Coordinates of C-alpha atoms and ligand atoms in Angstrom, one line a residue:
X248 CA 0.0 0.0 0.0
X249 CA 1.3 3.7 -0.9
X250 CA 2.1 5.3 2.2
X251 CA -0.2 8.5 2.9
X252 CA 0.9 11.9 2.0
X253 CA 1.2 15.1 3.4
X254 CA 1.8 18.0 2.1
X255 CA 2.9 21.0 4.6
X256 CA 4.4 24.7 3.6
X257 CA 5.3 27.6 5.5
X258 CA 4.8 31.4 4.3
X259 CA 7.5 32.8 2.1
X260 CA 9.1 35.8 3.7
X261 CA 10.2 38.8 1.9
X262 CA 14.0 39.2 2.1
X263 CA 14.3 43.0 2.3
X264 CA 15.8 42.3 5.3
X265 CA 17.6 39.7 7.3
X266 CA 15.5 36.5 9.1
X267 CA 13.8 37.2 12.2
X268 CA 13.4 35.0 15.0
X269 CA 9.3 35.1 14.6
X270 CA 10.0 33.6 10.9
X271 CA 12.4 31.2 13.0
X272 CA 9.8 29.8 15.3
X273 CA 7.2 29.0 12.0
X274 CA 10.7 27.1 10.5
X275 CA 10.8 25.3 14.0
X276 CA 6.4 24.6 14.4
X277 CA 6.5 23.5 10.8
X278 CA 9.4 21.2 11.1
X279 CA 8.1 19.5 14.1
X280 CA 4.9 18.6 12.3
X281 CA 6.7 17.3 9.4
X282 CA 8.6 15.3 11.6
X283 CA 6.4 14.1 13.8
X284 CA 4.4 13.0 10.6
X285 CA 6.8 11.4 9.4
X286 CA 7.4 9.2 12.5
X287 CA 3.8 8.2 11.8
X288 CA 5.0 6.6 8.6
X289 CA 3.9 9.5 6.1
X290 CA 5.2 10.2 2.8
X291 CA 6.0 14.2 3.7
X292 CA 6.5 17.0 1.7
X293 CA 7.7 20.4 3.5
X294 CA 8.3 23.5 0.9
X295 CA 9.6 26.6 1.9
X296 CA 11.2 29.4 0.1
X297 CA 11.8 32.8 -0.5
X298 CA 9.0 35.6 -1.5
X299 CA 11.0 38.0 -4.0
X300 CA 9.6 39.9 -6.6
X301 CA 8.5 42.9 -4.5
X302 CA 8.6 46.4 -5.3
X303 CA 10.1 46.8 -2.0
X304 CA 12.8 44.6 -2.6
X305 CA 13.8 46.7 -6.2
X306 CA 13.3 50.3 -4.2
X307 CA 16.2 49.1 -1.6
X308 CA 18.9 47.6 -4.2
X309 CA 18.0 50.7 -6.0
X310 CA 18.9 52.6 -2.7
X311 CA 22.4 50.8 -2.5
X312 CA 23.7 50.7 -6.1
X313 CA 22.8 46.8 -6.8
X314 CA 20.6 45.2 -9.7
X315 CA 17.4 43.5 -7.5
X316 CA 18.4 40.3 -8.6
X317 CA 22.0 40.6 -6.7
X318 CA 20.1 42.1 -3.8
X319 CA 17.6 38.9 -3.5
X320 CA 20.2 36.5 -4.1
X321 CA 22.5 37.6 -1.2
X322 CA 19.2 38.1 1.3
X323 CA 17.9 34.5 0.0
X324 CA 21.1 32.8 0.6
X325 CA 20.3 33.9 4.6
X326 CA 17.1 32.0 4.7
X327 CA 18.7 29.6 3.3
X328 CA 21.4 28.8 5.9
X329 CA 18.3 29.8 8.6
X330 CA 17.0 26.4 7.6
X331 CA 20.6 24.5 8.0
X332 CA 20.9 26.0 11.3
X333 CA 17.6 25.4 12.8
X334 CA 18.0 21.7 11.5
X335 CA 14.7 22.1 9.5
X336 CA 13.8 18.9 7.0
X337 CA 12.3 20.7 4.4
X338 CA 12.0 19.1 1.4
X339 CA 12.4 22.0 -0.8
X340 CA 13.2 25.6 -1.4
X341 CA 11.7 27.6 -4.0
X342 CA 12.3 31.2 -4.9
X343 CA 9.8 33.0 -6.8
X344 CA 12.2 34.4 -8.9
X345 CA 13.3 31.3 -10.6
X346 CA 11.8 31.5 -14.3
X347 CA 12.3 28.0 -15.0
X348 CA 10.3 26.7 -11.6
X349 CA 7.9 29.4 -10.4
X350 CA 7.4 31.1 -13.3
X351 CA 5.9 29.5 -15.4
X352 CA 3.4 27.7 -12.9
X353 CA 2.5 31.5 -11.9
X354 CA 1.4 32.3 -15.2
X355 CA -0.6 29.3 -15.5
X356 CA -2.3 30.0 -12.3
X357 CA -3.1 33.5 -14.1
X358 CA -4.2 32.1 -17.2
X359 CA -6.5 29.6 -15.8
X360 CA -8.6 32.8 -13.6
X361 CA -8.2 34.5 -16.7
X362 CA -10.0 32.0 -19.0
X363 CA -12.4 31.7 -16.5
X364 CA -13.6 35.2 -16.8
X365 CA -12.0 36.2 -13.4
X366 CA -9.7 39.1 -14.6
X367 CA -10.8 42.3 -16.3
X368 CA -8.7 45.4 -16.3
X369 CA -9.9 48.5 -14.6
X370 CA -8.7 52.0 -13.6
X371 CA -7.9 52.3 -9.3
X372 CA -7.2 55.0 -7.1
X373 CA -6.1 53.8 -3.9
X374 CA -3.9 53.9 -0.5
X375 CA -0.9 51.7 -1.1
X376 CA 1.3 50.4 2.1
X377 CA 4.7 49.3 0.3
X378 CA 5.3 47.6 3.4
X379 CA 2.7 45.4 3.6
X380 CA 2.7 45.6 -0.8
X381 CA -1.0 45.9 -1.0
X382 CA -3.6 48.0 -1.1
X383 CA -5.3 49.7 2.3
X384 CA -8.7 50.9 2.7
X385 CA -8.8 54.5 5.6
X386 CA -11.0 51.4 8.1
X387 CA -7.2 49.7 8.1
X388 CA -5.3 52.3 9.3
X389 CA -4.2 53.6 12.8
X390 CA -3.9 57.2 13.4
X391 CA -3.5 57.6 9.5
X392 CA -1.1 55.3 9.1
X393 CA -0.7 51.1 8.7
X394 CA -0.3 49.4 12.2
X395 CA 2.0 46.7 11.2
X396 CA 4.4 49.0 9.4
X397 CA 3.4 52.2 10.9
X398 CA 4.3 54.1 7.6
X399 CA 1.8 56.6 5.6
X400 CA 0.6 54.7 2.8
X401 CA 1.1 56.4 -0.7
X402 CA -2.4 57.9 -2.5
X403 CA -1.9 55.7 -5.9
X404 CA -4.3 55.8 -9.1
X405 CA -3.6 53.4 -12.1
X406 CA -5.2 51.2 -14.7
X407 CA -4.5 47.7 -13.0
X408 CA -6.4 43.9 -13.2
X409 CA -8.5 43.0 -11.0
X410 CA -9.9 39.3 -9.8
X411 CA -13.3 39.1 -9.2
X412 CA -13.6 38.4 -5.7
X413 CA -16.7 38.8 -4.9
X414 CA -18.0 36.5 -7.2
X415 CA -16.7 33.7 -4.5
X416 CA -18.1 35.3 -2.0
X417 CA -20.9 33.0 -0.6
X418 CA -18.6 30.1 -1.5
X419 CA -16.4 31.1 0.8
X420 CA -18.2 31.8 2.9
X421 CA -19.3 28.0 3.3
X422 CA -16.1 26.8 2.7
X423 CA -14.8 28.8 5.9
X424 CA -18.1 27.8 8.0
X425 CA -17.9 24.5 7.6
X426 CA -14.4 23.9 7.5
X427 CA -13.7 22.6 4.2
X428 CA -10.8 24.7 5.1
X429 CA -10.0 24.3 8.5
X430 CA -8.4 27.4 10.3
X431 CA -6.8 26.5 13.5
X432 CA -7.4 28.3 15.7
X433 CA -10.9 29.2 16.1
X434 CA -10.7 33.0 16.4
X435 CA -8.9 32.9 13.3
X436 CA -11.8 31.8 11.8
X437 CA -14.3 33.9 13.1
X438 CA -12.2 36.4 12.2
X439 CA -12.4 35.3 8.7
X440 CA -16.2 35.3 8.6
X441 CA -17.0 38.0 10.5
X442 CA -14.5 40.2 7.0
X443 CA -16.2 37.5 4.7
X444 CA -19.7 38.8 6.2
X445 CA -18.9 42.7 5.4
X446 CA -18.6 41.8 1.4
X447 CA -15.7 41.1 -0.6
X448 CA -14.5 43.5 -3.2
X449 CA -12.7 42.4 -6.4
X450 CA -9.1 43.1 -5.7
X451 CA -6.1 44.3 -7.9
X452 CA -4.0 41.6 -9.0
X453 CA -1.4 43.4 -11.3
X454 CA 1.2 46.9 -11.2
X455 CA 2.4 48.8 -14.1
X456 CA 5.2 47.1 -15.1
X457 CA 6.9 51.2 -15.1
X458 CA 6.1 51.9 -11.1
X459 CA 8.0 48.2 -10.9
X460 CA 11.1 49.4 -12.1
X461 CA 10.4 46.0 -14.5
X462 CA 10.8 43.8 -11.8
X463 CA 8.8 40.7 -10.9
X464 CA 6.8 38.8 -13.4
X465 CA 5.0 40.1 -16.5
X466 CA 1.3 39.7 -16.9
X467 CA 0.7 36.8 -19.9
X468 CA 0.0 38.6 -23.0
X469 CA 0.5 42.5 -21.4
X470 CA 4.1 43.1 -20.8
X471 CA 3.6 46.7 -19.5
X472 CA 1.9 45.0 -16.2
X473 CA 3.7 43.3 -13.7
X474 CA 1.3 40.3 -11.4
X475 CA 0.7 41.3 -8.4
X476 CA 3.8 40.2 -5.7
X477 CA 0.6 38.4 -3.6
X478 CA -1.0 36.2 -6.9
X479 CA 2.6 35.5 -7.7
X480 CA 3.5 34.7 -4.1
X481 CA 0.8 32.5 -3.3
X482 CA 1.0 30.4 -6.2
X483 CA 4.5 29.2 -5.2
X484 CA 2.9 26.3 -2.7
X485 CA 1.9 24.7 -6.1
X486 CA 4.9 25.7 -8.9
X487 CA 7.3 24.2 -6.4
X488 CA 5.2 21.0 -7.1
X489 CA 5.7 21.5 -10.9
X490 CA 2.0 22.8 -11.3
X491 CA 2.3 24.1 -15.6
X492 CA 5.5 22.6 -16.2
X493 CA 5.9 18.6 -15.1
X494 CA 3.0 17.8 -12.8
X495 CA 3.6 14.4 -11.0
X496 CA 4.6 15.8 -7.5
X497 CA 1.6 18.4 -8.1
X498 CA -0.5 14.6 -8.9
X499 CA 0.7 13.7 -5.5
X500 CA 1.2 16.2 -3.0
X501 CA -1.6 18.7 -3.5
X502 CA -3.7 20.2 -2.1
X503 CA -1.9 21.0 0.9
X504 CA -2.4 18.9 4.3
X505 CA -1.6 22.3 6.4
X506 CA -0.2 25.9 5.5
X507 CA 1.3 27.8 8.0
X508 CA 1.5 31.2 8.9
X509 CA 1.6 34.3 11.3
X510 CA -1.8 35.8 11.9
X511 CA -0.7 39.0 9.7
X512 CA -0.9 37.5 6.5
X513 CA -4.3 35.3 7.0
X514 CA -6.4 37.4 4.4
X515 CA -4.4 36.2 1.8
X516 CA -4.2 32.6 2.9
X517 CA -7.9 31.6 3.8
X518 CA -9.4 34.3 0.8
X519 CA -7.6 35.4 -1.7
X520 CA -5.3 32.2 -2.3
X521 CA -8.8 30.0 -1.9
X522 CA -10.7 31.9 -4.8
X523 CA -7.8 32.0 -6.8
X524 CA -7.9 28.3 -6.4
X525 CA -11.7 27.7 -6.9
X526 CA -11.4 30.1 -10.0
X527 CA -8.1 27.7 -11.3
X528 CA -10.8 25.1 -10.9
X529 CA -7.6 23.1 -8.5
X530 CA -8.8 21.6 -4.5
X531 CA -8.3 23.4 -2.1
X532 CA -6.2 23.3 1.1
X533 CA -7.3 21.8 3.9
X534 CA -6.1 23.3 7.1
X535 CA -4.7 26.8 7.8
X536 CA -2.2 26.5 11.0
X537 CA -1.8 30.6 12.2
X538 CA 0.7 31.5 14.7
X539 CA 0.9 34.7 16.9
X540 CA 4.4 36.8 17.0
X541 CA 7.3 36.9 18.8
X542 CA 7.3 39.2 21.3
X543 CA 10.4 40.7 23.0
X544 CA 10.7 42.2 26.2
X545 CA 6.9 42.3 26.1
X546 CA 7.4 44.7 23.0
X547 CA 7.2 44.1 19.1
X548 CA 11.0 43.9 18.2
X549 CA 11.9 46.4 15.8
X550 CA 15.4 48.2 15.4
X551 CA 14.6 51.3 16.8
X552 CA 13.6 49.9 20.2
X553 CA 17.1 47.8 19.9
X554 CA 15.4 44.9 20.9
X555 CA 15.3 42.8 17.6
X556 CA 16.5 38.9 18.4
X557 CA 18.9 37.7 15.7
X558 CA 18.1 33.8 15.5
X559 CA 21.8 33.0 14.0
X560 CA 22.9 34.5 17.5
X561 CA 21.1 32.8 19.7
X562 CA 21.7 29.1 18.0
X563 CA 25.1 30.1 18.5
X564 CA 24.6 31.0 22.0
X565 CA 22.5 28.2 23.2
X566 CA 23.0 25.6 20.3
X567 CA 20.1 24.4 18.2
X568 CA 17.9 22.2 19.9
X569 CA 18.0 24.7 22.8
X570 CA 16.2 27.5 20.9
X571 CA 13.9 24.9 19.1
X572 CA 12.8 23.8 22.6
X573 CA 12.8 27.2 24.0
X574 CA 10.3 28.4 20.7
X575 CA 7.8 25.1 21.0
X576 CA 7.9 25.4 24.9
X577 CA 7.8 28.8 25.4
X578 CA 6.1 30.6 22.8
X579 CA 2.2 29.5 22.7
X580 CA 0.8 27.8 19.7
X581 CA -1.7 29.9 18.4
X582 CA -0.8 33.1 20.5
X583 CA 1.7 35.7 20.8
X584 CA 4.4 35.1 22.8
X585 CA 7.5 36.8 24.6
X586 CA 11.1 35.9 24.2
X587 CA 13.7 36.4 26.8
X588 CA 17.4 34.6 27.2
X589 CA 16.6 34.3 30.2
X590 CA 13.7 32.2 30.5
X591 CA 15.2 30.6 27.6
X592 CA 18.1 29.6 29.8
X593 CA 15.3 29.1 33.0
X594 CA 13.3 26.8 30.3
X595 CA 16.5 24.6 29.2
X596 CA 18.2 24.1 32.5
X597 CA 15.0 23.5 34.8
X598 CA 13.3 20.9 32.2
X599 CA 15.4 19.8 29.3
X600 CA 18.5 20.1 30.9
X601 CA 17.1 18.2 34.6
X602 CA 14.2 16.2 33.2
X603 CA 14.8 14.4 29.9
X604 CA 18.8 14.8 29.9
X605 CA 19.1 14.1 33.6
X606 CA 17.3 11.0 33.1
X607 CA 19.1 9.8 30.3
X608 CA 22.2 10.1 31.6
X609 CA 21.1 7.9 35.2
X610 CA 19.9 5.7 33.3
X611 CA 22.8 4.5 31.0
X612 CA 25.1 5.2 33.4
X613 CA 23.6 3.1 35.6
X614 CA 23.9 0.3 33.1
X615 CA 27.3 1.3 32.6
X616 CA 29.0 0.5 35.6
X617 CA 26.5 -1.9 36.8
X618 CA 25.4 -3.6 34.0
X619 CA 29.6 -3.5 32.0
X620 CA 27.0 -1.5 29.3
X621 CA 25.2 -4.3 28.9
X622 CA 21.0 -3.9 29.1
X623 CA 19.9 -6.0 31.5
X624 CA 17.5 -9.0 29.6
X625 CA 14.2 -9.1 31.9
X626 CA 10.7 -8.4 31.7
X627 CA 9.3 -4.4 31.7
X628 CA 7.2 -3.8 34.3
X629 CA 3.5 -3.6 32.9
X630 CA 1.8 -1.3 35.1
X631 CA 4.3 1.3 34.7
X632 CA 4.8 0.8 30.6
X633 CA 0.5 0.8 30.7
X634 CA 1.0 4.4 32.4
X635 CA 3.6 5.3 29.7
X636 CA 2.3 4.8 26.9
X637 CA -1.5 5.5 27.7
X638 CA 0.1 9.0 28.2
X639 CA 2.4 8.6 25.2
X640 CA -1.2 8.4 23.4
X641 CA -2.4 11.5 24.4
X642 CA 1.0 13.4 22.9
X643 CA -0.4 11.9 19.7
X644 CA -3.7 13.1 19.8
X645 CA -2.8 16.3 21.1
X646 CA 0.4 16.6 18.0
X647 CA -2.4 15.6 15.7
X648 CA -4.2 19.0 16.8
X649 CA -1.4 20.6 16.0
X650 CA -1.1 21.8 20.2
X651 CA 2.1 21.5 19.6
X652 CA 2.7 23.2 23.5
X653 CA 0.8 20.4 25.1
X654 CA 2.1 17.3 23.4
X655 CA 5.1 18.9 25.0
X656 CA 3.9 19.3 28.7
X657 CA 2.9 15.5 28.3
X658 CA 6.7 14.3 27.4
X659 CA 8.2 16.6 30.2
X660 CA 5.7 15.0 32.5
X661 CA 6.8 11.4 31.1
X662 CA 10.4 12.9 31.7
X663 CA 9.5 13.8 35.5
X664 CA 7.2 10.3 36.1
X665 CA 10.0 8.5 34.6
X666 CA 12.7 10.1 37.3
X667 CA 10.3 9.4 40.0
X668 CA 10.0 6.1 39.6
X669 CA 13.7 5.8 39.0
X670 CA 13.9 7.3 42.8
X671 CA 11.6 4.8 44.4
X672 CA 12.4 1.9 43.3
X673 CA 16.2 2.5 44.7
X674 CA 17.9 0.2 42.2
X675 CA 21.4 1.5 43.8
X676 CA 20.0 -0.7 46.7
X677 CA 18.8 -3.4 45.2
X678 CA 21.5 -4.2 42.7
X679 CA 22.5 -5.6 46.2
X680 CA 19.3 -7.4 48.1
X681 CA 17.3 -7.8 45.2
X682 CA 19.4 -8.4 41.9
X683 CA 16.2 -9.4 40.0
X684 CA 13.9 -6.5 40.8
X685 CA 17.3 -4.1 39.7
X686 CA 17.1 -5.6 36.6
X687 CA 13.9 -5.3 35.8
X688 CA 13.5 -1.7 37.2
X689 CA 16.6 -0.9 34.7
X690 CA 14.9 -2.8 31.5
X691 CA 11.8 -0.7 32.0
X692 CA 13.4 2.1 32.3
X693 CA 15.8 2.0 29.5
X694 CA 13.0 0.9 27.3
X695 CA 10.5 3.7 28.0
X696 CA 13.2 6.3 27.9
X697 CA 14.2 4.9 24.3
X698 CA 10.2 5.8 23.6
X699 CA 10.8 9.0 25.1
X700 CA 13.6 10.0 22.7
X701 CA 11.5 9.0 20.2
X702 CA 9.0 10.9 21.0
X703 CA 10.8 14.1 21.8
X704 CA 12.7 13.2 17.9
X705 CA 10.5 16.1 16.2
X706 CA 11.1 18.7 18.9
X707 CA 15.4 18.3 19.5
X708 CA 15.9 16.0 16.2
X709 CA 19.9 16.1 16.7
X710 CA 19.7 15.5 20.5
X711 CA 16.9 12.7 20.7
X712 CA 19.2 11.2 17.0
X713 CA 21.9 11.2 19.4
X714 CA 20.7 9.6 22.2
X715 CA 18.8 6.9 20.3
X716 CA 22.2 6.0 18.6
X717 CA 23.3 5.7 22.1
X718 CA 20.2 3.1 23.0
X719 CA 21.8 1.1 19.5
X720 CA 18.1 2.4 17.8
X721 CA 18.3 2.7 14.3
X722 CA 14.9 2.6 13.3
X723 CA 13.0 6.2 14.1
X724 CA 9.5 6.2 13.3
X725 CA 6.7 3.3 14.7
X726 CA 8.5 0.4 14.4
X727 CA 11.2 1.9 16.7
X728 CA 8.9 2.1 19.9
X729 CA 8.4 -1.7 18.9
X730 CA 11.7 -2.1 19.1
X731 CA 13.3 -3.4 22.7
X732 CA 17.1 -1.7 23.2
X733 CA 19.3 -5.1 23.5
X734 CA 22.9 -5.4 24.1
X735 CA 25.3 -2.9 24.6
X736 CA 25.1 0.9 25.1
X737 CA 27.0 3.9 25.2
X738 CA 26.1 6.7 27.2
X739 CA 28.3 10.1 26.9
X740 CA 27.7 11.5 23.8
X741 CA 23.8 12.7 24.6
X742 CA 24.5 14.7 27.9
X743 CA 28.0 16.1 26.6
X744 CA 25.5 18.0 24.1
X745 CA 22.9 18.8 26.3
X746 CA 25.2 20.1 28.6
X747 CA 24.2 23.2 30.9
X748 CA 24.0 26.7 29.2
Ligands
ZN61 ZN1 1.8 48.0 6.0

């Protein structure tokens, strides 16, 4: 039987400017799912990439004496080692300005609304936010100006095209209801409905190719327009699958299993993108996964406050899986959330650090000098494995609701259990009295901490990697919690990486 796919993206940042660590913790949330789907046996595909054919992005190379495509290719090339750092398992990159893979599938896209009687040229006059590279209406703005960017936006009128929007709107509107797309979380959706229920309006879906400075991508059949950075943007989850050009991934992957992205850019994601679809005449995606921001020092980060946190930094700082547990820990699912090195440092020491590493390490060590590294052969005890695992159930269920938080709390609480019953049953003192009820107290606990690596795997990939090499475990997915740990083990390399901060 062909194993079952799943198909998960992440939003494609702009790279005016260098990665931040919010764009950091959707790498990190979107890595863990693919991974922990992947455990499950699933044939996973994870695309990200890089969103460049902005106008922004031509303004600021025009600012410092470079052609936009040298600008973009340095700024991609950081995103780019973002994802080596973080140890994300994406399957693919795609940047929109590669002609031979987005290109062409973006013009499709365009062609398809097009001969569907979507498009229709029409003269605008508008408020334009550069920042946010869309139009604004006065009901948007804050004090006269755009709350995310906090910039004036620019009083524009031109002949653009439009997509008729509002044709979708009712289907929409029951494709939000009733969760044929499903937005998690729930005030998402409402949120969704409640701008559904005020009426859509066609929206512009092109710029003169001359306000452009020629960059981006040219409308099919009208070379003095440029598509609209958004239509091109969005239709990157399916070029990247070969949608236009060689369509067997596209056969198999789509429609997407989950996007994510950060609350700001949801308009796009569960309207635009779905009508564009639905006008394409191609399925739609099924879930919508939106994150809050990161928060820092209780403020939004931004240069002038000088309180912007540099990801790159802080891996180097704290090393890898020590940020990726700080983000998923820390920083609520569906929420904004604050980052601080210190409870970074708080969150690693008092629970990574003394519960899962801790018990690793008095675990094997145990075996080590008792045991000559050799796992003693006896029976796990049944009542405490039933506990185990009946919990370990629950991390499933929970992961499969993408509360990525809670399946957490549950594998620290394993982590803490696990100690506990380490404690009580003494087996310092009974490797003396009661040789038989050491062993047995050491089999179960090697074997349930080998299902606890396995389980943290998504979260600290390199650690729990590690550490199951360690435990002799080859296999990670299912059939390694199957698996009993037999023979001999090693136990230093795990803690020597976990080591304090
Ligand atoms: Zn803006």
């Amino acid at each position: 039987m062909d194993k079952q796919k799943f198909y998960i993206t992440t939003a494609i940042p702009y790279v005016n400017a260098a990665p931040h660590i919010g764009f950091a913790l959707e790498l990190v949330q979107t890595d863990v799912i693919a991974r922990f789907n992947r455990l499950l046996g699933k044939d996973v595909f994870f695309l990200t990439g890089t969103d460049e054919n902005a106008q922004k992005n031509a303004l600021a190379a025009e600012k410092i004496g470079v052609t936009p495509k040298e600008l973009v290719d340095k700024n991609a090339q950081m995103f780019i080692d973002l994802t080596k750092k973080l140890n994300i398992s994406n399957d693919d990159f795609i940047r929109t300005t590669d002609k031979e893979r987005h290109w062409i599938g973006a013009k499709k896209l365009w062609e398809l609304c097009y001969q569907n009687g979507d498009i229709y040229k029409k003269k605008y006059s508008g408020l334009y936010c550069i920042g946010c590279e869309a139009f604004v209406t006065e009901k948007d703005l804050v004090d006269g100006l755009c709350p995310e960017h906090l910039k004036k936006p620019e009083k524009i009128v031109e002949e653009n095209y439009f997509f008729k929007l509002s044709r979708y709107e009712n289907e929409l509107l029951d494709i939000i209801e009733n969760d044929k797309i499903k937005i998690l979380p729930e005030a998402r959706k409402n949120e969704i409905l409640s701008f559904i229920r005020q009426g859509l309006e066609d929206f512009s879906i092109s710029r003169p190719a001359e306000r452009m400075k020629g960059w981006g991508i040219p409308v099919p059949g009208d070379e003095t327009q440029i598509i609209y950075v958004w239509f091109d943007a969005l239709a990157n989850y399916i070029t990247a699958l070969g949608f236009g050009k060689d369509e067997k991934k596209f056969k198999k992957y789509w429609p997407a299993d989950v996007h994510v992205i950060g609350k700001g850019i949801i308009r796009f994601h569960a309207i635009y993108w779905p009508a564009m679809l639905l006008s394409a005449g191609l399925e739609l995606p099924k879930k919508i996964f939106v994150h809050g921001y990161v928060t820092s020092g209780g403020q939004k980060m931004s240069k002038t406050l000088g309180n912007v946190i540099d990801p790159f930094e802080m891996i180097e700082k704290y090393g890898v899986d020590q940020l990726r547990y700080y983000l998923l820990r820390e920083i609520p699912v569906f929420d904004d959330g604050d980052f601080s090195e210190k409870s970074l440092i708080e969150r690693v020491d008092k629970e990574l650090v003394s519960k899962y590493s801790n018990l690793f390490y008095r675990v094997t060590t145990f075996i080590e000098k008792n045991f000559d590294s050799i796992v003693p052969e006896e029976k796990v005890d049944q009542k405490e494995k039933k506990i185990f695992d009946e919990e370990l159930n629950r991390y499933i269920s929970l992961m499969q609701e993408y509360k990525i938080n809670e399946a957490l709390s549950v594998l620290m609480n394993l982590s803490d259990r696990l100690n506990k019953y380490f404690q009580e049953e003494k087996p310092w003192e009974t490797i003396k009295n009661d040789k038989e009820k050491c062993k047995k107290t050491i089999k179960t606990s090697i074997e349930l901490v080998k299902d606890l690596s396995l389980a943290f795997y998504p979260f600290i990939p390199s650690s729990a990697e590690k550490a199951l090499k360690c435990l002799g475990v080859k296999e990670i997915g299912l059939k390694g919690f199957k698996k009993q740990v037999k023979g001999k083990i090693s136990s230093s390399m795990l803690f020597k990486f976990l080591g304090k901060v």
